[in-house]
PDB file of C-alpha atoms in Angstrom:
ATOM      1  CA  MET D   1       0.182 -17.339 -82.848  1.00 32.00           C
ATOM      2  CA  HIS D   2      -0.134 -20.907 -84.052  1.00 36.00           C
ATOM      3  CA  PHE D   3      -3.032 -22.310 -86.005  1.00 36.00           C
ATOM      4  CA  LEU D   4      -3.907 -25.038 -88.451  1.00 42.00           C
ATOM      5  CA  ASP D   5      -5.953 -24.060 -91.488  1.00 42.00           C
ATOM      6  CA  LEU D   6      -7.508 -26.599 -93.831  1.00 44.00           C
ATOM      7  CA  PHE D   7      -9.427 -25.934 -97.024  1.00 42.00           C
ATOM      8  CA  GLY D   8      -9.802 -26.907-100.665  1.00 44.00           C
ATOM      9  CA  GLY D   9      -7.142 -29.599-100.906  1.00 47.00           C
ATOM     10  CA  ILE D  10      -4.427 -27.468 -99.324  1.00 46.00           C
ATOM     11  CA  LEU D  11      -2.919 -28.060 -95.885  1.00 50.00           C
ATOM     12  CA  LEU D  12      -1.360 -25.011 -94.277  1.00 50.00           C
ATOM     13  CA  PHE D  13       0.809 -24.886 -91.173  1.00 51.00           C
ATOM     14  CA  ILE D  14       1.148 -21.131 -90.591  1.00 50.00           C
ATOM     15  CA  PHE D  15       3.017 -19.519 -87.718  1.00 50.00           C
ATOM     16  CA  LEU D  16       3.241 -15.715 -87.679  1.00 53.00           C
ATOM     17  CA  LEU D  17       5.215 -13.760 -85.101  1.00 59.00           C
ATOM     18  CA  GLY D  18       6.946 -10.399 -85.198  1.00 65.00           C
ATOM     19  CA  TYR D  19       5.620  -8.639 -82.121  1.00 68.00           C
ATOM     20  CA  SER D  20       7.367  -8.260 -78.766  1.00 72.00           C
ATOM     21  CA  TYR D  21       4.633 -10.208 -76.976  1.00 71.00           C
ATOM     22  CA  TRP D  22       2.185 -12.890 -77.956  1.00 69.00           C
ATOM     23  CA  LYS D  23      -0.382 -15.000 -76.157  1.00 69.00           C
ATOM     24  CA  GLY D  24      -2.230 -18.219 -76.815  1.00 70.00           C
ATOM     25  CA  GLN D  25      -1.426 -21.886 -77.050  1.00 72.00           C
ATOM     26  CA  VAL D  26       1.393 -23.491 -78.994  1.00 72.00           C
ATOM     27  CA  LEU D  27       0.620 -26.853 -80.547  1.00 77.00           C
ATOM     28  CA  ASN D  28       2.958 -29.657 -79.583  1.00 85.00           C
ATOM     29  CA  SER D  29       3.621 -32.771 -81.644  1.00 91.00           C
ATOM     30  CA  ASP D  30       1.090 -34.882 -79.739  1.00 93.00           C
ATOM     31  CA  GLU D  31      -1.665 -32.329 -80.316  1.00 90.00           C
ATOM     32  CA  LEU D  32      -0.779 -32.078 -84.005  1.00 90.00           C
ATOM     33  CA  HIS D  33      -0.878 -35.869 -84.286  1.00 93.00           C
ATOM     34  CA  GLU D  34      -4.284 -35.927 -82.583  1.00 93.00           C
ATOM     35  CA  LEU D  35      -5.661 -33.345 -85.016  1.00 89.00           C
ATOM     36  CA  TYR D  36      -4.341 -35.271 -87.984  1.00 91.00           C
ATOM     37  CA  GLU D  37      -5.790 -38.540 -86.669  1.00 94.00           C
ATOM     38  CA  GLY D  38      -9.166 -36.793 -86.556  1.00 92.00           C
ATOM     39  CA  LEU D  39      -8.816 -35.866 -90.218  1.00 89.00           C
ATOM     40  CA  LYS D  40      -7.953 -39.469 -91.065  1.00 92.00           C
ATOM     41  CA  LEU D  41     -10.938 -40.849 -89.158  1.00 94.00           C
ATOM     42  CA  ASN D  42     -13.227 -38.552 -91.140  1.00 92.00           C
ATOM     43  CA  ASN D  43     -11.433 -39.419 -94.385  1.00 90.00           C
ATOM     44  CA  VAL D  44     -10.694 -35.782 -95.165  1.00 86.00           C
ATOM     45  CA  ASN D  45      -6.905 -36.065 -95.231  1.00 87.00           C
ATOM     46  CA  LYS D  46      -6.644 -35.726 -99.014  1.00 87.00           C
ATOM     47  CA  TYR D  47      -4.413 -32.889-100.163  1.00 89.00           C
ATOM     48  CA  ASP D  48      -2.722 -31.688-103.316  1.00 90.00           C
ATOM     49  CA  TYR D  49      -0.431 -29.173-101.623  1.00 90.00           C
ATOM     50  CA  VAL D  50       1.201 -28.715 -98.229  1.00 90.00           C
ATOM     51  CA  LEU D  51       2.750 -25.412 -97.134  1.00 91.00           C
ATOM     52  CA  THR D  52       4.695 -25.077 -93.883  1.00 91.00           C
ATOM     53  CA  GLY D  53       6.386 -22.138 -92.190  1.00 88.00           C
ATOM     54  CA  TYR D  54       7.734 -21.078 -88.814  1.00 86.00           C
ATOM     55  CA  THR D  55       8.018 -23.538 -85.944  1.00 87.00           C
ATOM     56  CA  ARG D  56      10.179 -23.609 -82.829  1.00 86.00           C
ATOM     57  CA  ASP D  57       9.750 -27.201 -81.684  1.00 89.00           C
ATOM     58  CA  LYS D  58      11.867 -30.082 -82.968  1.00 93.00           C
ATOM     59  CA  SER D  59       9.320 -32.817 -82.255  1.00 93.00           C
ATOM     60  CA  PHE D  60       6.583 -30.776 -83.931  1.00 92.00           C
ATOM     61  CA  LEU D  61       8.686 -30.405 -87.080  1.00 94.00           C
ATOM     62  CA  VAL D  62       9.441 -34.136 -87.116  1.00 96.00           C
ATOM     63  CA  MET D  63       5.703 -34.840 -86.834  1.00 95.00           C
ATOM     64  CA  VAL D  64       5.028 -32.499 -89.762  1.00 94.00           C
ATOM     65  CA  VAL D  65       7.466 -34.530 -91.875  1.00 96.00           C
ATOM     66  CA  ASP D  66       5.800 -37.792 -90.834  1.00 96.00           C
ATOM     67  CA  ILE D  67       2.416 -36.415 -91.894  1.00 95.00           C
ATOM     68  CA  ILE D  68       3.754 -35.187 -95.227  1.00 95.00           C
ATOM     69  CA  GLN D  69       5.330 -38.559 -95.978  1.00 96.00           C
ATOM     70  CA  GLU D  70       2.021 -40.283 -95.267  1.00 95.00           C
ATOM     71  CA  LEU D  71       0.151 -37.787 -97.449  1.00 94.00           C
ATOM     72  CA  LYS D  72       2.644 -38.357-100.271  1.00 94.00           C
ATOM     73  CA  GLU D  73       2.069 -42.099-100.051  1.00 94.00           C
ATOM     74  CA  GLN D  74      -1.621 -41.420-100.669  1.00 92.00           C
ATOM     75  CA  ASN D  75      -0.972 -38.857-103.378  1.00 93.00           C
ATOM     76  CA  PRO D  76       2.455 -39.131-105.067  1.00 92.00           C
ATOM     77  CA  ASN D  77       1.711 -35.896-106.951  1.00 91.00           C
ATOM     78  CA  LEU D  78       1.347 -33.877-103.754  1.00 92.00           C
ATOM     79  CA  VAL D  79       3.562 -30.778-103.777  1.00 90.00           C
ATOM     80  CA  TYR D  80       5.197 -29.800-100.495  1.00 92.00           C
ATOM     81  CA  VAL D  81       6.336 -26.178-100.204  1.00 91.00           C
ATOM     82  CA  CYS D  82       8.538 -25.406 -97.201  1.00 91.00           C
ATOM     83  CA  ASP D  83       9.563 -22.005 -95.894  1.00 90.00           C
ATOM     84  CA  PRO D  84      12.404 -23.082 -93.550  1.00 91.00           C
ATOM     85  CA  VAL D  85      12.169 -20.161 -91.152  1.00 90.00           C
ATOM     86  CA  MET D  86      15.284 -20.260 -88.980  1.00 93.00           C
ATOM     87  CA  GLY D  87      16.980 -16.875 -89.016  1.00 89.00           C
ATOM     88  CA  ASP D  88      18.205 -13.927 -91.035  1.00 85.00           C
ATOM     89  CA  LYS D  89      21.070 -11.492 -91.505  1.00 80.00           C
ATOM     90  CA  TRP D  90      21.307  -8.080 -89.907  1.00 77.00           C
ATOM     91  CA  ASN D  91      24.139  -5.762 -90.910  1.00 77.00           C
ATOM     92  CA  GLY D  92      25.813  -8.658 -92.656  1.00 75.00           C
ATOM     93  CA  GLU D  93      25.752 -10.983 -89.635  1.00 81.00           C
ATOM     94  CA  GLY D  94      23.532 -14.043 -89.593  1.00 84.00           C
ATOM     95  CA  SER D  95      21.635 -15.174 -86.529  1.00 87.00           C
ATOM     96  CA  MET D  96      19.177 -17.967 -85.787  1.00 91.00           C
ATOM     97  CA  TYR D  97      15.960 -17.119 -83.962  1.00 87.00           C
ATOM     98  CA  VAL D  98      14.812 -20.711 -83.525  1.00 90.00           C
ATOM     99  CA  PRO D  99      16.477 -23.465 -81.443  1.00 92.00           C
ATOM    100  CA  ALA D 100      19.608 -24.850 -83.106  1.00 95.00           C
ATOM    101  CA  ASP D 101      18.302 -28.425 -82.928  1.00 95.00           C
ATOM    102  CA  LEU D 102      15.831 -27.632 -85.725  1.00 96.00           C
ATOM    103  CA  LEU D 103      18.620 -27.254 -88.298  1.00 96.00           C
ATOM    104  CA  PRO D 104      19.494 -30.982 -88.596  1.00 96.00           C
ATOM    105  CA  VAL D 105      15.784 -31.800 -88.866  1.00 97.00           C
ATOM    106  CA  TYR D 106      15.432 -29.393 -91.779  1.00 95.00           C
ATOM    107  CA  LYS D 107      18.605 -30.723 -93.428  1.00 93.00           C
ATOM    108  CA  ASP D 108      18.035 -34.438 -92.897  1.00 93.00           C
ATOM    109  CA  LYS D 109      14.247 -34.799 -92.871  1.00 95.00           C
ATOM    110  CA  VAL D 110      12.494 -31.768 -94.366  1.00 94.00           C
ATOM    111  CA  VAL D 111      14.696 -31.044 -97.391  1.00 90.00           C
ATOM    112  CA  PRO D 112      14.501 -34.625 -98.759  1.00 90.00           C
ATOM    113  CA  VAL D 113      10.682 -34.527 -98.874  1.00 92.00           C
ATOM    114  CA  ALA D 114      10.257 -30.897 -99.974  1.00 91.00           C
ATOM    115  CA  ASP D 115       9.428 -30.096-103.595  1.00 88.00           C
ATOM    116  CA  ILE D 116       9.888 -26.341-103.263  1.00 88.00           C
ATOM    117  CA  ILE D 117      11.875 -24.692-100.499  1.00 87.00           C
ATOM    118  CA  THR D 118      12.113 -20.926-100.010  1.00 87.00           C
ATOM    119  CA  PRO D 119      15.022 -20.074 -97.695  1.00 87.00           C
ATOM    120  CA  ASN D 120      16.485 -16.619 -97.451  1.00 84.00           C
ATOM    121  CA  GLN D 121      20.233 -16.281 -98.038  1.00 83.00           C
ATOM    122  CA  PHE D 122      21.183 -17.048 -94.441  1.00 87.00           C
ATOM    123  CA  GLU D 123      18.884 -20.073 -94.266  1.00 90.00           C
ATOM    124  CA  ALA D 124      20.265 -21.411 -97.555  1.00 86.00           C
ATOM    125  CA  GLU D 125      23.766 -21.099 -96.090  1.00 87.00           C
ATOM    126  CA  LEU D 126      22.676 -22.997 -92.981  1.00 91.00           C
ATOM    127  CA  LEU D 127      21.111 -25.785 -95.028  1.00 89.00           C
ATOM    128  CA  THR D 128      24.075 -26.205 -97.368  1.00 86.00           C
ATOM    129  CA  GLY D 129      26.932 -25.328 -95.030  1.00 86.00           C
ATOM    130  CA  LYS D 130      28.284 -22.903 -97.641  1.00 83.00           C
ATOM    131  CA  LYS D 131      28.556 -19.135 -97.760  1.00 82.00           C
ATOM    132  CA  ILE D 132      26.634 -17.484-100.589  1.00 76.00           C
ATOM    133  CA  SER D 133      27.966 -14.075-101.534  1.00 75.00           C
ATOM    134  CA  SER D 134      27.668 -14.090-105.317  1.00 74.00           C
ATOM    135  CA  GLN D 135      25.460 -15.294-108.152  1.00 73.00           C
ATOM    136  CA  GLU D 136      28.035 -17.932-109.027  1.00 74.00           C
ATOM    137  CA  GLU D 137      28.003 -19.329-105.488  1.00 74.00           C
ATOM    138  CA  ALA D 138      24.206 -19.343-105.467  1.00 72.00           C
ATOM    139  CA  LEU D 139      24.155 -21.376-108.676  1.00 69.00           C
ATOM    140  CA  GLU D 140      26.525 -23.904-107.145  1.00 69.00           C
ATOM    141  CA  VAL D 141      24.228 -24.610-104.195  1.00 66.00           C
ATOM    142  CA  GLU D 142      23.760 -28.335-103.739  1.00 60.00           C
ATOM    143  CA  GLY D 143      21.794 -30.480-101.336  1.00 57.00           C
ATOM    144  CA  LEU D 144      18.490 -28.640-101.730  1.00 60.00           C
ATOM    145  CA  PRO D 145      15.446 -29.483-103.867  1.00 54.00           C
ATOM    146  CA  PRO D 146      15.904 -28.511-107.532  1.00 46.00           C
ATOM    147  CA  SER D 147      13.050 -26.036-107.168  1.00 45.00           C
ATOM    148  CA  LEU D 148      14.829 -23.865-104.592  1.00 45.00           C
ATOM    149  CA  ILE D 149      13.262 -20.463-105.308  1.00 50.00           C
ATOM    150  CA  CYS D 150      14.923 -19.964-108.693  1.00 42.00           C
ATOM    151  CA  PHE D 151      15.446 -23.604-109.546  1.00 39.00           C
ATOM    152  CA  LEU D 152      12.658 -25.767-110.880  1.00 38.00           C
ATOM    153  CA  CYS D 153      12.876 -29.344-112.078  1.00 36.00           C
ATOM    154  CA  THR D 154      10.108 -30.392-114.452  1.00 38.00           C
ATOM    155  CA  GLU D 155       9.435 -33.596-116.322  1.00 41.00           C
ATOM    156  CA  ARG D 156       9.016 -33.530-120.086  1.00 43.00           C
ATOM    157  CA  PRO D 157       6.563 -35.803-121.899  1.00 47.00           C
ATOM    158  CA  ASP D 158       9.439 -38.132-122.798  1.00 52.00           C
ATOM    159  CA  GLY D 159      10.292 -38.568-119.115  1.00 51.00           C
ATOM    160  CA  THR D 160      13.446 -36.447-119.136  1.00 50.00           C
ATOM    161  CA  LYS D 161      13.881 -33.565-116.715  1.00 50.00           C
ATOM    162  CA  THR D 162      14.986 -30.009-117.208  1.00 53.00           C
ATOM    163  CA  THR D 163      16.230 -27.554-114.613  1.00 61.00           C
ATOM    164  CA  GLU D 164      15.390 -23.873-115.037  1.00 68.00           C
ATOM    165  CA  ARG D 165      17.377 -21.186-113.259  1.00 76.00           C
ATOM    166  CA  ILE D 166      15.846 -17.781-112.751  1.00 80.00           C
ATOM    167  CA  LYS D 167      17.482 -14.495-111.796  1.00 82.00           C
ATOM    168  CA  MET D 168      15.469 -11.510-110.544  1.00 84.00           C
ATOM    169  CA  GLU D 169      16.715  -8.143-109.332  1.00 82.00           C
ATOM    170  CA  ILE D 170      14.475  -6.586-106.705  1.00 82.00           C
ATOM    171  CA  ARG D 171      14.679  -3.163-105.106  1.00 82.00           C
ATOM    172  CA  LYS D 172      15.160  -3.311-101.333  1.00 80.00           C
ATOM    173  CA  VAL D 173      12.456  -1.669 -99.213  1.00 83.00           C
ATOM    174  CA  ASP D 174      13.824   0.084 -96.128  1.00 83.00           C
ATOM    175  CA  ALA D 175      11.431  -1.386 -93.571  1.00 86.00           C
ATOM    176  CA  VAL D 176      10.949  -4.501 -91.454  1.00 85.00           C
ATOM    177  CA  PHE D 177       7.810  -6.386 -92.425  1.00 88.00           C
ATOM    178  CA  VAL D 178       6.229  -9.440 -90.829  1.00 83.00           C
ATOM    179  CA  GLY D 179       4.787 -12.270 -92.886  1.00 85.00           C
ATOM    180  CA  THR D 180       6.524 -11.555 -96.179  1.00 88.00           C
ATOM    181  CA  GLY D 181       8.019 -15.046 -96.290  1.00 86.00           C
ATOM    182  CA  ASP D 182       4.614 -16.616 -95.714  1.00 87.00           C
ATOM    183  CA  LEU D 183       3.045 -14.496 -98.443  1.00 91.00           C
ATOM    184  CA  PHE D 184       5.876 -15.207-100.879  1.00 91.00           C
ATOM    185  CA  ALA D 185       5.726 -18.972-100.327  1.00 91.00           C
ATOM    186  CA  ALA D 186       1.932 -19.041-100.629  1.00 91.00           C
ATOM    187  CA  MET D 187       1.915 -17.032-103.852  1.00 94.00           C
ATOM    188  CA  LEU D 188       4.760 -19.067-105.326  1.00 92.00           C
ATOM    189  CA  LEU D 189       2.737 -22.199-104.610  1.00 92.00           C
ATOM    190  CA  ALA D 190      -0.336 -20.673-106.258  1.00 93.00           C
ATOM    191  CA  TRP D 191       1.441 -19.389-109.351  1.00 94.00           C
ATOM    192  CA  THR D 192       3.462 -22.568-109.923  1.00 91.00           C
ATOM    193  CA  HIS D 193       0.126 -24.393-109.804  1.00 91.00           C
ATOM    194  CA  LYS D 194      -1.293 -21.925-112.321  1.00 94.00           C
ATOM    195  CA  HIS D 195       1.805 -22.091-114.548  1.00 93.00           C
ATOM    196  CA  PRO D 196       3.292 -25.559-113.896  1.00 88.00           C
ATOM    197  CA  ASN D 197       5.436 -25.446-117.034  1.00 86.00           C
ATOM    198  CA  ASN D 198       6.533 -21.815-116.879  1.00 89.00           C
ATOM    199  CA  PHE D 199       8.524 -21.107-113.736  1.00 87.00           C
ATOM    200  CA  LYS D 200       9.681 -17.757-115.136  1.00 90.00           C
ATOM    201  CA  VAL D 201       6.123 -16.435-115.313  1.00 94.00           C
ATOM    202  CA  ALA D 202       5.280 -17.911-111.906  1.00 93.00           C
ATOM    203  CA  CYS D 203       8.248 -16.087-110.368  1.00 92.00           C
ATOM    204  CA  GLU D 204       7.447 -12.819-112.143  1.00 95.00           C
ATOM    205  CA  LYS D 205       3.856 -12.865-110.903  1.00 96.00           C
ATOM    206  CA  THR D 206       4.894 -13.817-107.378  1.00 95.00           C
ATOM    207  CA  VAL D 207       7.574 -11.157-107.010  1.00 93.00           C
ATOM    208  CA  SER D 208       5.537  -8.462-108.777  1.00 96.00           C
ATOM    209  CA  ALA D 209       2.592  -9.130-106.472  1.00 96.00           C
ATOM    210  CA  MET D 210       4.968  -8.863-103.511  1.00 94.00           C
ATOM    211  CA  HIS D 211       6.168  -5.514-104.867  1.00 94.00           C
ATOM    212  CA  HIS D 212       2.621  -4.147-105.028  1.00 96.00           C
ATOM    213  CA  VAL D 213       1.756  -5.357-101.518  1.00 96.00           C
ATOM    214  CA  LEU D 214       4.932  -3.926 -99.975  1.00 95.00           C
ATOM    215  CA  GLN D 215       4.620  -0.575-101.729  1.00 95.00           C
ATOM    216  CA  ARG D 216       1.007  -0.213-100.614  1.00 96.00           C
ATOM    217  CA  THR D 217       1.987  -1.237 -97.081  1.00 95.00           C
ATOM    218  CA  ILE D 218       4.925   1.157 -96.713  1.00 94.00           C
ATOM    219  CA  LYS D 219       2.910   4.039 -98.179  1.00 94.00           C
ATOM    220  CA  SER D 220       0.120   3.452 -95.657  1.00 95.00           C
ATOM    221  CA  ALA D 221       2.573   2.958 -92.772  1.00 94.00           C
ATOM    222  CA  ASN D 222       4.453   6.184 -93.506  1.00 93.00           C
ATOM    223  CA  ALA D 223       1.184   8.095 -93.698  1.00 93.00           C
ATOM    224  CA  GLN D 224       0.189   6.767 -90.272  1.00 93.00           C
ATOM    225  CA  SER D 225       3.538   7.270 -88.542  1.00 92.00           C
ATOM    226  CA  GLY D 226       4.185  10.756 -89.828  1.00 88.00           C
ATOM    227  CA  LYS D 227       7.435  12.337 -90.961  1.00 81.00           C
ATOM    228  CA  GLU D 228      10.741  11.367 -89.332  1.00 83.00           C
ATOM    229  CA  LYS D 229       9.145   8.507 -87.393  1.00 89.00           C
ATOM    230  CA  LYS D 230       9.629   4.831 -88.084  1.00 89.00           C
ATOM    231  CA  PRO D 231       6.383   2.924 -88.583  1.00 92.00           C
ATOM    232  CA  SER D 232       5.418   0.475 -85.845  1.00 89.00           C
ATOM    233  CA  PRO D 233       4.930  -3.274 -86.451  1.00 86.00           C
ATOM    234  CA  ALA D 234       1.170  -2.742 -86.385  1.00 87.00           C
ATOM    235  CA  GLN D 235       1.421  -0.025 -89.044  1.00 91.00           C
ATOM    236  CA  LEU D 236       3.573  -2.338 -91.178  1.00 92.00           C
ATOM    237  CA  GLU D 237       1.041  -5.174 -91.203  1.00 91.00           C
ATOM    238  CA  LEU D 238       0.875  -6.279 -94.835  1.00 93.00           C
ATOM    239  CA  LYS D 239      -2.008  -4.718 -96.743  1.00 95.00           C
ATOM    240  CA  MET D 240      -3.102  -7.994 -98.304  1.00 93.00           C
ATOM    241  CA  VAL D 241      -6.853  -7.369 -98.311  1.00 93.00           C
ATOM    242  CA  GLN D 242      -6.314  -3.957 -99.874  1.00 96.00           C
ATOM    243  CA  SER D 243      -4.033  -5.627-102.445  1.00 96.00           C
ATOM    244  CA  LYS D 244      -6.503  -8.322-103.468  1.00 95.00           C
ATOM    245  CA  MET D 245      -6.543  -7.326-107.134  1.00 96.00           C
ATOM    246  CA  ASP D 246      -2.752  -7.109-107.296  1.00 96.00           C
ATOM    247  CA  ILE D 247      -2.404 -10.543-105.728  1.00 95.00           C
ATOM    248  CA  GLU D 248      -4.925 -12.120-108.097  1.00 96.00           C
ATOM    249  CA  ASN D 249      -3.753 -10.373-111.257  1.00 96.00           C
ATOM    250  CA  PRO D 250      -0.457  -8.562-110.663  1.00 96.00           C
ATOM    251  CA  GLU D 251       0.951  -6.097-113.147  1.00 96.00           C
ATOM    252  CA  ILE D 252       4.404  -7.463-113.970  1.00 96.00           C
ATOM    253  CA  ILE D 253       6.856  -4.985-112.468  1.00 94.00           C
ATOM    254  CA  VAL D 254       9.834  -7.278-111.932  1.00 91.00           C
ATOM    255  CA  LYS D 255      11.057  -9.302-114.906  1.00 93.00           C
ATOM    256  CA  ALA D 256      12.950 -12.568-114.606  1.00 89.00           C
ATOM    257  CA  THR D 257      15.980 -13.626-116.593  1.00 87.00           C
ATOM    258  CA  VAL D 258      16.545 -17.278-117.419  1.00 83.00           C
ATOM    259  CA  LEU D 259      20.189 -18.128-116.765  1.00 76.00           C
TER     260      LEU D 259
END
């Protein structure tokens, strides 16, 4: 499913999969360009934030970068949040589930314009060309924006910059969810906007909200599937509507440590 959603100064490119089959049209780069030209003609291409996620087409991703660069020329304060969805690890082995030709586009074009990037461990390894198996190796990651999940670069009033490194320990949930990366990136965007000078709090609220959503989802899924049966993808659809209060005002369950 591919769609373009526009509202309130935020541009979202959201692409959710996770089922065995899907129908509908997939936007190509020409169609995306045509849509964006329509926004320009109506003078409604003014944004404060851009959030992008899953895509499978190289030319489409290149067009996204071109649009972001143009938007940043109009608004130098625009914040671009990228979830570089490329693959994941299963049983310790990493595998890409998008075409390999997207990787150099992410490395050479997307990363340089991104303000916040939210790769999982495998995606961070792809982007940096380095294995990450310890906290020390994670802290040595180079070549990504300074705001990579637990890294945030902020400007002080005197013009100097400070980098904050955050560590969070999160309990693993034994289930396969769809859309968690999208939800995480969206909430991180929202909470860094709400707390621009306190990345620790932004991370705590983001991850704690994720905890509440996942716990509510797995509880509902297990109730539907019954004992000794694994929940189906449909039963594991994130309970975001039911978690509205937790998303808006999460009880802090997961604390962050500043390294």
